[in-house]
Amino acid sequence: MTHTTISLDEARGLVFSALTANGASEENARFVTDALVLSEASGQPGHGLSRVPSYVAQLRTGKVKGTVTPTLEKMSSSLLRVDAGYGFAYPAIDLLLNTLPEMARAQGIAMAAIRHSHHFGQGGSHCEALAQKGLVSFVFGNAHKAIAPWGGKNPMFGTNPIAFGAPVPGREPLVIDLAMSRVARGKVMAAERAGTTIPDTWALDKDGNATTDPTAAIAGTMLPIGEAKGAALAMMVEVMSAAIVGGSFGFEASSLFTGDGGVPDLGQVILALNPGMISGGVFGDRVTTLVEAVEGEEGARLPGSRRFALREKAERDGLSLPTPILEEVRHLAKGPEAA
């Protein structure tokens, strides 16, 4: 597989052009562009530029509304409700990040529930933003069906990531971001776009057999982390994201990979905690002790720490992208008339 290196600025320009040329407003396109390029630079290509073709397909059919403005409603002193308007999740998340931190600082804990939403990308980046503001946070979000209940063969739950972030005094935040599948389904999609195979431990085809073919994997089921435990956690996230906002469960939502079908109508929930208030002011010392203990263990690596070095490398050297993906994004940036 050949790769082509481009600068971060060129990547942003291409993504922005592909989105605005196909129905997204400039404001919404900026939020989406920043999220996709940050994911790519952070070593998460499944949430990076490989998403552009599916986003464009959904813009063209109206499956995602590219010009809507999310709305925010303060339900109580510690609860926000955000309506993404069946548009992209990123503008909705940005909207709540302007209000949620102050509520969490004042109350000790606050929650934002996003309804009528879409793919929310790299969940850890949203937790990281809150950690930079001194808050501990959790993000729960569901996706269209990919994981079968343990013992079953038919997909029912999404890969349903859980993300966590915590501030660490004097250094980058601790960020933990994991899907309930062994790998994020976006990695399978990226492999399909790039024309490469996947390990046979990631997914099963529709007949329940291990597969290295990403297309067969997308038609089948993703294997959960921890077997039955992972499938149970995926179900928990369906409750914590879809049920709690009144959205679609994974088996009800349409695919995030194509322009076919109705709006996905997914949900996300973000919890933010004020660790200083809760701990009586000792949180910073305690979390530092924990981080230093892990770092002191030979061979151990802090979860999420790799992303910071990768971003520095991307700023310096640019992004190395599979050439087929890059060429497709360049083609889409020309608009529908180039199809």
mmCIF file of C-alpha atoms in Angstrom:
data_model
loop_
_atom_site.group_PDB
_atom_site.id
_atom_site.type_symbol
_atom_site.label_atom_id
_atom_site.label_comp_id
_atom_site.label_asym_id
_atom_site.label_seq_id
_atom_site.Cartn_x
_atom_site.Cartn_y
_atom_site.Cartn_z
ATOM 1 C CA MET A 1 0.000 0.000 0.000
ATOM 2 C CA THR A 2 1.482 3.315 -1.058
ATOM 3 C CA HIS A 3 1.335 6.361 1.179
ATOM 4 C CA THR A 4 1.505 10.075 0.472
ATOM 5 C CA THR A 5 2.617 12.696 2.985
ATOM 6 C CA ILE A 6 0.810 16.028 3.229
ATOM 7 C CA SER A 7 0.956 18.845 5.776
ATOM 8 C CA LEU A 8 -1.692 19.313 8.435
ATOM 9 C CA ASP A 9 -2.779 22.543 6.756
ATOM 10 C CA GLU A 10 -3.228 20.755 3.425
ATOM 11 C CA ALA A 11 -5.216 18.018 5.142
ATOM 12 C CA ARG A 12 -7.478 20.604 6.787
ATOM 13 C CA GLY A 13 -8.002 22.370 3.496
ATOM 14 C CA LEU A 14 -8.951 19.175 1.680
ATOM 15 C CA VAL A 15 -11.385 17.983 4.362
ATOM 16 C CA PHE A 16 -12.993 21.420 4.646
ATOM 17 C CA SER A 17 -13.407 21.653 0.872
ATOM 18 C CA ALA A 18 -14.846 18.134 0.619
ATOM 19 C CA LEU A 19 -17.453 18.927 3.262
ATOM 20 C CA THR A 20 -18.468 22.399 2.089
ATOM 21 C CA ALA A 21 -18.578 21.309 -1.561
ATOM 22 C CA ASN A 22 -21.110 18.641 -0.646
ATOM 23 C CA GLY A 23 -23.592 20.408 1.588
ATOM 24 C CA ALA A 24 -21.997 21.333 4.928
ATOM 25 C CA SER A 25 -22.016 24.906 6.175
ATOM 26 C CA GLU A 26 -18.614 26.490 6.694
ATOM 27 C CA GLU A 27 -19.147 26.621 10.464
ATOM 28 C CA ASN A 28 -20.039 22.941 10.746
ATOM 29 C CA ALA A 29 -17.271 21.967 8.344
ATOM 30 C CA ARG A 30 -14.693 23.659 10.583
ATOM 31 C CA PHE A 31 -15.708 21.577 13.595
ATOM 32 C CA VAL A 32 -15.715 18.352 11.605
ATOM 33 C CA THR A 33 -12.412 19.167 9.901
ATOM 34 C CA ASP A 34 -10.645 19.915 13.168
ATOM 35 C CA ALA A 35 -11.906 16.653 14.705
ATOM 36 C CA LEU A 36 -10.924 14.431 11.759
ATOM 37 C CA VAL A 37 -7.463 15.921 11.292
ATOM 38 C CA LEU A 38 -6.765 15.797 15.037
ATOM 39 C CA SER A 39 -7.732 12.112 15.085
ATOM 40 C CA GLU A 40 -5.462 11.391 12.130
ATOM 41 C CA ALA A 41 -2.570 13.242 13.773
ATOM 42 C CA SER A 42 -3.204 11.373 17.037
ATOM 43 C CA GLY A 43 -2.770 7.963 15.406
ATOM 44 C CA GLN A 44 -6.491 7.204 15.094
ATOM 45 C CA PRO A 45 -7.036 6.909 11.324
ATOM 46 C CA GLY A 46 -10.365 5.144 11.795
ATOM 47 C CA HIS A 47 -11.735 8.491 13.006
ATOM 48 C CA GLY A 48 -9.644 10.510 10.576
ATOM 49 C CA LEU A 49 -9.713 11.244 6.853
ATOM 50 C CA SER A 50 -11.064 7.785 6.027
ATOM 51 C CA ARG A 51 -14.391 9.095 7.364
ATOM 52 C CA VAL A 52 -14.669 11.818 4.727
ATOM 53 C CA PRO A 53 -16.214 9.627 1.967
ATOM 54 C CA SER A 54 -18.960 8.321 4.244
ATOM 55 C CA TYR A 55 -19.646 11.791 5.665
ATOM 56 C CA VAL A 56 -19.943 13.174 2.130
ATOM 57 C CA ALA A 57 -22.256 10.346 1.076
ATOM 58 C CA GLN A 58 -24.507 11.146 4.025
ATOM 59 C CA LEU A 59 -24.422 14.884 3.332
ATOM 60 C CA ARG A 60 -25.508 14.260 -0.244
ATOM 61 C CA THR A 61 -28.533 12.162 0.779
ATOM 62 C CA GLY A 62 -29.479 14.292 3.789
ATOM 63 C CA LYS A 63 -28.775 11.467 6.198
ATOM 64 C CA VAL A 64 -26.687 13.965 8.138
ATOM 65 C CA LYS A 65 -27.892 17.569 8.078
ATOM 66 C CA GLY A 66 -24.932 19.708 7.130
ATOM 67 C CA THR A 67 -26.324 23.173 7.824
ATOM 68 C CA VAL A 68 -28.185 22.783 11.123
ATOM 69 C CA THR A 69 -27.180 24.627 14.286
ATOM 70 C CA PRO A 70 -27.339 22.603 17.527
ATOM 71 C CA THR A 71 -29.388 23.960 20.414
ATOM 72 C CA LEU A 72 -28.731 23.782 24.129
ATOM 73 C CA GLU A 73 -31.242 23.672 26.966
ATOM 74 C CA LYS A 74 -30.295 23.940 30.645
ATOM 75 C CA MET A 75 -32.583 21.483 32.426
ATOM 76 C CA SER A 76 -31.200 22.103 35.929
ATOM 77 C CA SER A 77 -28.096 23.473 37.634
ATOM 78 C CA SER A 78 -26.237 20.261 36.732
ATOM 79 C CA LEU A 79 -27.946 18.989 33.563
ATOM 80 C CA LEU A 80 -27.718 20.141 29.955
ATOM 81 C CA ARG A 81 -29.673 18.760 27.040
ATOM 82 C CA VAL A 82 -28.287 19.358 23.571
ATOM 83 C CA ASP A 83 -30.171 18.720 20.333
ATOM 84 C CA ALA A 84 -27.761 18.083 17.456
ATOM 85 C CA GLY A 85 -30.633 18.418 14.995
ATOM 86 C CA TYR A 86 -29.625 15.236 13.120
ATOM 87 C CA GLY A 87 -26.422 17.016 12.174
ATOM 88 C CA PHE A 88 -22.804 16.279 12.991
ATOM 89 C CA ALA A 89 -21.980 15.602 16.644
ATOM 90 C CA TYR A 90 -18.898 17.843 16.731
ATOM 91 C CA PRO A 91 -20.696 21.227 16.703
ATOM 92 C CA ALA A 92 -23.039 19.965 19.430
ATOM 93 C CA ILE A 93 -20.108 18.871 21.584
ATOM 94 C CA ASP A 94 -18.345 22.180 21.084
ATOM 95 C CA LEU A 95 -21.504 23.998 22.171
ATOM 96 C CA LEU A 96 -21.789 22.104 25.445
ATOM 97 C CA LEU A 97 -18.064 22.432 26.190
ATOM 98 C CA ASN A 98 -18.649 26.169 26.536
ATOM 99 C CA THR A 99 -21.186 25.652 29.340
ATOM 100 C CA LEU A 100 -20.596 22.298 31.050
ATOM 101 C CA PRO A 101 -17.238 23.098 32.746
ATOM 102 C CA GLU A 102 -18.557 26.001 34.810
ATOM 103 C CA MET A 103 -21.575 23.932 35.899
ATOM 104 C CA ALA A 104 -19.301 21.082 37.015
ATOM 105 C CA ARG A 105 -17.023 23.464 38.920
ATOM 106 C CA ALA A 106 -19.988 24.970 40.748
ATOM 107 C CA GLN A 107 -21.953 21.776 41.465
ATOM 108 C CA GLY A 108 -19.146 19.228 41.724
ATOM 109 C CA ILE A 109 -20.714 17.169 38.923
ATOM 110 C CA ALA A 110 -22.628 17.996 35.755
ATOM 111 C CA MET A 111 -23.954 16.067 32.788
ATOM 112 C CA ALA A 112 -24.720 16.850 29.164
ATOM 113 C CA ALA A 113 -26.980 14.606 27.084
ATOM 114 C CA ILE A 114 -26.862 14.924 23.289
ATOM 115 C CA ARG A 115 -29.785 13.658 21.226
ATOM 116 C CA HIS A 116 -30.497 13.428 17.481
ATOM 117 C CA SER A 117 -26.772 12.986 16.988
ATOM 118 C CA HIS A 118 -24.274 11.311 14.684
ATOM 119 C CA HIS A 119 -20.775 9.781 14.813
ATOM 120 C CA PHE A 120 -18.800 11.544 17.565
ATOM 121 C CA GLY A 121 -15.317 10.472 16.535
ATOM 122 C CA GLN A 122 -12.415 10.112 18.915
ATOM 123 C CA GLY A 123 -14.139 10.254 22.311
ATOM 124 C CA GLY A 124 -10.868 10.780 24.135
ATOM 125 C CA SER A 125 -10.374 14.181 22.507
ATOM 126 C CA HIS A 126 -13.562 15.462 24.147
ATOM 127 C CA CYS A 127 -12.395 14.202 27.547
ATOM 128 C CA GLU A 128 -8.996 15.727 26.922
ATOM 129 C CA ALA A 129 -10.612 19.124 26.346
ATOM 130 C CA LEU A 130 -12.374 18.871 29.707
ATOM 131 C CA ALA A 131 -9.219 17.682 31.459
ATOM 132 C CA GLN A 132 -7.442 20.768 30.140
ATOM 133 C CA LYS A 133 -10.061 22.725 32.071
ATOM 134 C CA GLY A 134 -9.275 20.796 35.265
ATOM 135 C CA LEU A 135 -12.162 18.330 35.143
ATOM 136 C CA VAL A 136 -12.440 14.557 35.265
ATOM 137 C CA SER A 137 -14.860 13.297 32.620
ATOM 138 C CA PHE A 138 -16.499 10.310 30.988
ATOM 139 C CA VAL A 139 -17.995 10.106 27.505
ATOM 140 C CA PHE A 140 -20.458 7.407 26.458
ATOM 141 C CA GLY A 141 -21.731 7.110 22.897
ATOM 142 C CA ASN A 142 -23.426 4.440 20.832
ATOM 143 C CA ALA A 143 -23.149 3.529 17.164
ATOM 144 C CA HIS A 144 -25.007 1.384 14.655
ATOM 145 C CA LYS A 145 -24.989 -2.374 15.239
ATOM 146 C CA ALA A 146 -21.665 -4.181 15.105
ATOM 147 C CA ILE A 147 -21.391 -6.489 18.159
ATOM 148 C CA ALA A 148 -23.638 -9.470 18.873
ATOM 149 C CA PRO A 149 -24.886 -10.244 22.386
ATOM 150 C CA TRP A 150 -22.548 -12.870 23.800
ATOM 151 C CA GLY A 151 -23.591 -16.252 22.430
ATOM 152 C CA GLY A 152 -25.547 -14.718 19.546
ATOM 153 C CA LYS A 153 -24.607 -14.264 15.889
ATOM 154 C CA ASN A 154 -26.550 -11.181 14.844
ATOM 155 C CA PRO A 155 -25.113 -7.712 15.543
ATOM 156 C CA MET A 156 -27.167 -5.697 18.002
ATOM 157 C CA PHE A 157 -24.905 -3.276 19.905
ATOM 158 C CA GLY A 158 -22.571 -0.647 18.521
ATOM 159 C CA THR A 159 -18.842 -0.709 19.195
ATOM 160 C CA ASN A 160 -19.887 1.890 21.771
ATOM 161 C CA PRO A 161 -16.748 3.633 23.038
ATOM 162 C CA ILE A 162 -16.152 4.722 26.598
ATOM 163 C CA ALA A 163 -13.680 7.563 27.030
ATOM 164 C CA PHE A 164 -12.184 9.014 30.210
ATOM 165 C CA GLY A 165 -9.979 11.980 30.949
ATOM 166 C CA ALA A 166 -8.308 13.397 34.049
ATOM 167 C CA PRO A 167 -6.017 16.375 34.621
ATOM 168 C CA VAL A 168 -2.516 15.683 35.888
ATOM 169 C CA PRO A 169 -0.773 18.751 37.381
ATOM 170 C CA GLY A 170 2.111 20.063 35.302
ATOM 171 C CA ARG A 171 1.731 17.601 32.427
ATOM 172 C CA GLU A 172 -0.561 16.329 29.705
ATOM 173 C CA PRO A 173 -3.898 14.828 30.832
ATOM 174 C CA LEU A 174 -4.464 11.141 31.385
ATOM 175 C CA VAL A 175 -6.770 10.018 28.571
ATOM 176 C CA ILE A 176 -8.256 6.547 28.183
ATOM 177 C CA ASP A 177 -10.380 5.788 25.123
ATOM 178 C CA LEU A 178 -11.581 2.337 24.196
ATOM 179 C CA ALA A 179 -14.250 0.769 22.059
ATOM 180 C CA MET A 180 -16.102 -2.273 23.302
ATOM 181 C CA SER A 181 -14.889 -4.167 20.247
ATOM 182 C CA ARG A 182 -11.331 -5.478 20.117
ATOM 183 C CA VAL A 183 -10.593 -2.625 17.741
ATOM 184 C CA ALA A 184 -12.651 0.373 16.695
ATOM 185 C CA ARG A 185 -14.814 -0.403 13.681
ATOM 186 C CA GLY A 186 -13.378 2.685 12.031
ATOM 187 C CA LYS A 187 -10.101 0.782 11.652
ATOM 188 C CA VAL A 188 -11.906 -1.865 9.630
ATOM 189 C CA MET A 189 -13.480 0.845 7.496
ATOM 190 C CA ALA A 190 -10.064 2.456 7.002
ATOM 191 C CA ALA A 191 -8.642 -0.913 5.898
ATOM 192 C CA GLU A 192 -11.473 -1.337 3.407
ATOM 193 C CA ARG A 193 -10.838 2.138 1.990
ATOM 194 C CA ALA A 194 -7.109 1.450 1.774
ATOM 195 C CA GLY A 195 -7.584 -1.991 0.185
ATOM 196 C CA THR A 196 -5.728 -3.857 2.954
ATOM 197 C CA THR A 197 -6.603 -6.910 5.042
ATOM 198 C CA ILE A 198 -7.253 -7.021 8.783
ATOM 199 C CA PRO A 199 -6.076 -9.498 11.461
ATOM 200 C CA ASP A 200 -8.387 -12.498 11.799
ATOM 201 C CA THR A 201 -8.867 -11.730 15.512
ATOM 202 C CA TRP A 202 -10.867 -8.553 14.907
ATOM 203 C CA ALA A 203 -14.168 -9.717 13.446
ATOM 204 C CA LEU A 204 -16.404 -12.494 12.160
ATOM 205 C CA ASP A 205 -18.176 -12.651 8.805
ATOM 206 C CA LYS A 206 -21.968 -12.980 8.570
ATOM 207 C CA ASP A 207 -21.663 -16.765 8.963
ATOM 208 C CA GLY A 208 -19.730 -16.451 12.213
ATOM 209 C CA ASN A 209 -16.294 -17.270 10.789
ATOM 210 C CA ALA A 210 -13.093 -15.361 11.467
ATOM 211 C CA THR A 211 -12.157 -13.150 8.518
ATOM 212 C CA THR A 212 -9.301 -11.003 7.238
ATOM 213 C CA ASP A 213 -11.559 -9.284 4.673
ATOM 214 C CA PRO A 214 -12.709 -5.861 5.963
ATOM 215 C CA THR A 215 -15.793 -5.895 3.704
ATOM 216 C CA ALA A 216 -16.874 -9.257 5.127
ATOM 217 C CA ALA A 217 -16.170 -7.929 8.638
ATOM 218 C CA ILE A 218 -18.425 -4.908 8.119
ATOM 219 C CA ALA A 219 -21.193 -7.245 6.929
ATOM 220 C CA GLY A 220 -20.636 -9.492 9.958
ATOM 221 C CA THR A 221 -19.849 -8.725 13.592
ATOM 222 C CA MET A 222 -16.974 -7.227 15.552
ATOM 223 C CA LEU A 223 -15.539 -9.330 18.362
ATOM 224 C CA PRO A 224 -15.950 -7.692 21.783
ATOM 225 C CA ILE A 225 -13.131 -7.070 24.222
ATOM 226 C CA GLY A 226 -13.168 -9.532 27.086
ATOM 227 C CA GLU A 227 -15.739 -11.731 25.357
ATOM 228 C CA ALA A 228 -18.960 -11.775 27.441
ATOM 229 C CA LYS A 229 -17.773 -8.845 29.587
ATOM 230 C CA GLY A 230 -17.212 -6.651 26.552
ATOM 231 C CA ALA A 231 -20.622 -7.461 25.141
ATOM 232 C CA ALA A 232 -22.183 -6.584 28.505
ATOM 233 C CA LEU A 233 -20.333 -3.263 28.584
ATOM 234 C CA ALA A 234 -21.561 -2.509 25.071
ATOM 235 C CA MET A 235 -25.116 -3.031 26.307
ATOM 236 C CA MET A 236 -24.433 -0.720 29.262
ATOM 237 C CA VAL A 237 -23.342 2.023 26.864
ATOM 238 C CA GLU A 238 -26.562 1.589 24.864
ATOM 239 C CA VAL A 239 -28.417 2.478 28.071
ATOM 240 C CA MET A 240 -26.036 5.300 29.035
ATOM 241 C CA SER A 241 -26.208 6.964 25.621
ATOM 242 C CA ALA A 242 -29.240 5.933 23.568
ATOM 243 C CA ALA A 243 -31.840 5.034 26.179
ATOM 244 C CA ILE A 244 -31.077 7.973 28.440
ATOM 245 C CA VAL A 245 -31.537 10.505 25.622
ATOM 246 C CA GLY A 246 -34.390 8.702 23.863
ATOM 247 C CA GLY A 247 -32.310 7.847 20.793
ATOM 248 C CA SER A 248 -31.889 4.822 18.564
ATOM 249 C CA PHE A 249 -30.227 1.662 19.805
ATOM 250 C CA GLY A 250 -27.485 0.158 17.678
ATOM 251 C CA PHE A 251 -29.848 -2.358 16.076
ATOM 252 C CA GLU A 252 -32.257 0.472 15.178
ATOM 253 C CA ALA A 253 -29.721 2.985 13.844
ATOM 254 C CA SER A 254 -28.702 3.201 10.208
ATOM 255 C CA SER A 255 -25.101 2.680 9.119
ATOM 256 C CA LEU A 256 -22.535 5.436 9.584
ATOM 257 C CA PHE A 257 -20.598 4.151 6.576
ATOM 258 C CA THR A 258 -23.081 4.814 3.745
ATOM 259 C CA GLY A 259 -25.571 7.381 2.557
ATOM 260 C CA ASP A 260 -28.407 4.853 2.591
ATOM 261 C CA GLY A 261 -31.202 4.823 5.138
ATOM 262 C CA GLY A 262 -32.612 7.364 7.541
ATOM 263 C CA VAL A 263 -30.805 9.505 10.086
ATOM 264 C CA PRO A 264 -28.829 7.426 12.637
ATOM 265 C CA ASP A 265 -30.349 9.355 15.598
ATOM 266 C CA LEU A 266 -27.563 8.374 18.000
ATOM 267 C CA GLY A 267 -26.904 9.669 21.508
ATOM 268 C CA GLN A 268 -23.967 10.726 23.633
ATOM 269 C CA VAL A 269 -23.641 11.513 27.324
ATOM 270 C CA ILE A 270 -20.786 13.466 28.874
ATOM 271 C CA LEU A 271 -20.194 13.508 32.623
ATOM 272 C CA ALA A 272 -17.858 16.102 34.128
ATOM 273 C CA LEU A 273 -16.611 16.127 37.723
ATOM 274 C CA ASN A 274 -14.771 18.736 39.757
ATOM 275 C CA PRO A 275 -12.026 16.581 41.351
ATOM 276 C CA GLY A 276 -10.741 19.309 43.662
ATOM 277 C CA MET A 277 -14.144 19.809 45.286
ATOM 278 C CA ILE A 278 -14.816 16.097 45.618
ATOM 279 C CA SER A 279 -11.391 15.126 46.973
ATOM 280 C CA GLY A 280 -10.986 18.032 49.341
ATOM 281 C CA GLY A 281 -8.103 19.409 47.302
ATOM 282 C CA VAL A 282 -5.843 16.359 47.225
ATOM 283 C CA PHE A 283 -6.763 15.004 43.791
ATOM 284 C CA GLY A 284 -3.740 16.487 42.047
ATOM 285 C CA ASP A 285 -1.283 14.826 44.425
ATOM 286 C CA ARG A 286 -3.126 11.525 44.315
ATOM 287 C CA VAL A 287 -3.370 11.273 40.527
ATOM 288 C CA THR A 288 0.279 12.295 40.194
ATOM 289 C CA THR A 289 1.271 9.475 42.551
ATOM 290 C CA LEU A 290 -0.702 7.007 40.446
ATOM 291 C CA VAL A 291 0.754 8.187 37.133
ATOM 292 C CA GLU A 292 4.313 8.162 38.447
ATOM 293 C CA ALA A 293 3.853 4.668 39.858
ATOM 294 C CA VAL A 294 2.737 3.362 36.467
ATOM 295 C CA GLU A 295 5.590 5.123 34.700
ATOM 296 C CA GLY A 296 8.029 3.645 37.196
ATOM 297 C CA GLU A 297 7.060 0.127 36.191
ATOM 298 C CA GLU A 298 9.537 -1.205 33.645
ATOM 299 C CA GLY A 299 7.914 -1.731 30.267
ATOM 300 C CA ALA A 300 4.665 -0.004 31.226
ATOM 301 C CA ARG A 301 3.142 2.864 29.230
ATOM 302 C CA LEU A 302 0.419 5.257 30.269
ATOM 303 C CA PRO A 303 -2.806 4.749 28.294
ATOM 304 C CA GLY A 304 -3.276 7.435 25.654
ATOM 305 C CA SER A 305 0.217 8.901 26.020
ATOM 306 C CA ARG A 306 1.295 7.926 22.504
ATOM 307 C CA ARG A 307 -1.070 10.449 20.928
ATOM 308 C CA PHE A 308 0.918 13.463 22.127
ATOM 309 C CA ALA A 309 4.174 12.338 20.497
ATOM 310 C CA LEU A 310 2.321 11.479 17.295
ATOM 311 C CA ARG A 311 0.793 14.961 17.145
ATOM 312 C CA GLU A 312 4.217 16.554 17.499
ATOM 313 C CA LYS A 313 5.498 14.355 14.683
ATOM 314 C CA ALA A 314 2.524 15.278 12.483
ATOM 315 C CA GLU A 315 3.119 18.988 13.101
ATOM 316 C CA ARG A 316 6.760 18.535 12.126
ATOM 317 C CA ASP A 317 6.595 15.962 9.330
ATOM 318 C CA GLY A 318 2.990 16.014 8.125
ATOM 319 C CA LEU A 319 0.535 13.135 7.785
ATOM 320 C CA SER A 320 1.373 9.921 5.942
ATOM 321 C CA LEU A 321 -1.923 8.821 4.405
ATOM 322 C CA PRO A 322 -2.855 5.799 2.289
ATOM 323 C CA THR A 323 -2.792 7.182 -1.232
ATOM 324 C CA PRO A 324 -6.219 5.755 -2.219
ATOM 325 C CA ILE A 325 -7.873 7.531 0.722
ATOM 326 C CA LEU A 326 -6.117 10.802 -0.018
ATOM 327 C CA GLU A 327 -7.042 10.679 -3.692
ATOM 328 C CA GLU A 328 -10.669 9.990 -2.853
ATOM 329 C CA VAL A 329 -10.788 13.000 -0.509
ATOM 330 C CA ARG A 330 -9.194 15.162 -3.207
ATOM 331 C CA HIS A 331 -11.819 13.989 -5.685
ATOM 332 C CA LEU A 332 -14.678 14.715 -3.255
ATOM 333 C CA ALA A 333 -13.306 18.214 -2.635
ATOM 334 C CA LYS A 334 -14.251 19.005 -6.257
ATOM 335 C CA GLY A 335 -17.945 18.573 -5.404
ATOM 336 C CA PRO A 336 -20.777 16.373 -6.697
ATOM 337 C CA GLU A 337 -20.244 17.407 -10.294
ATOM 338 C CA ALA A 338 -16.905 15.544 -10.240
ATOM 339 C CA ALA A 339 -18.579 12.238 -9.310
#
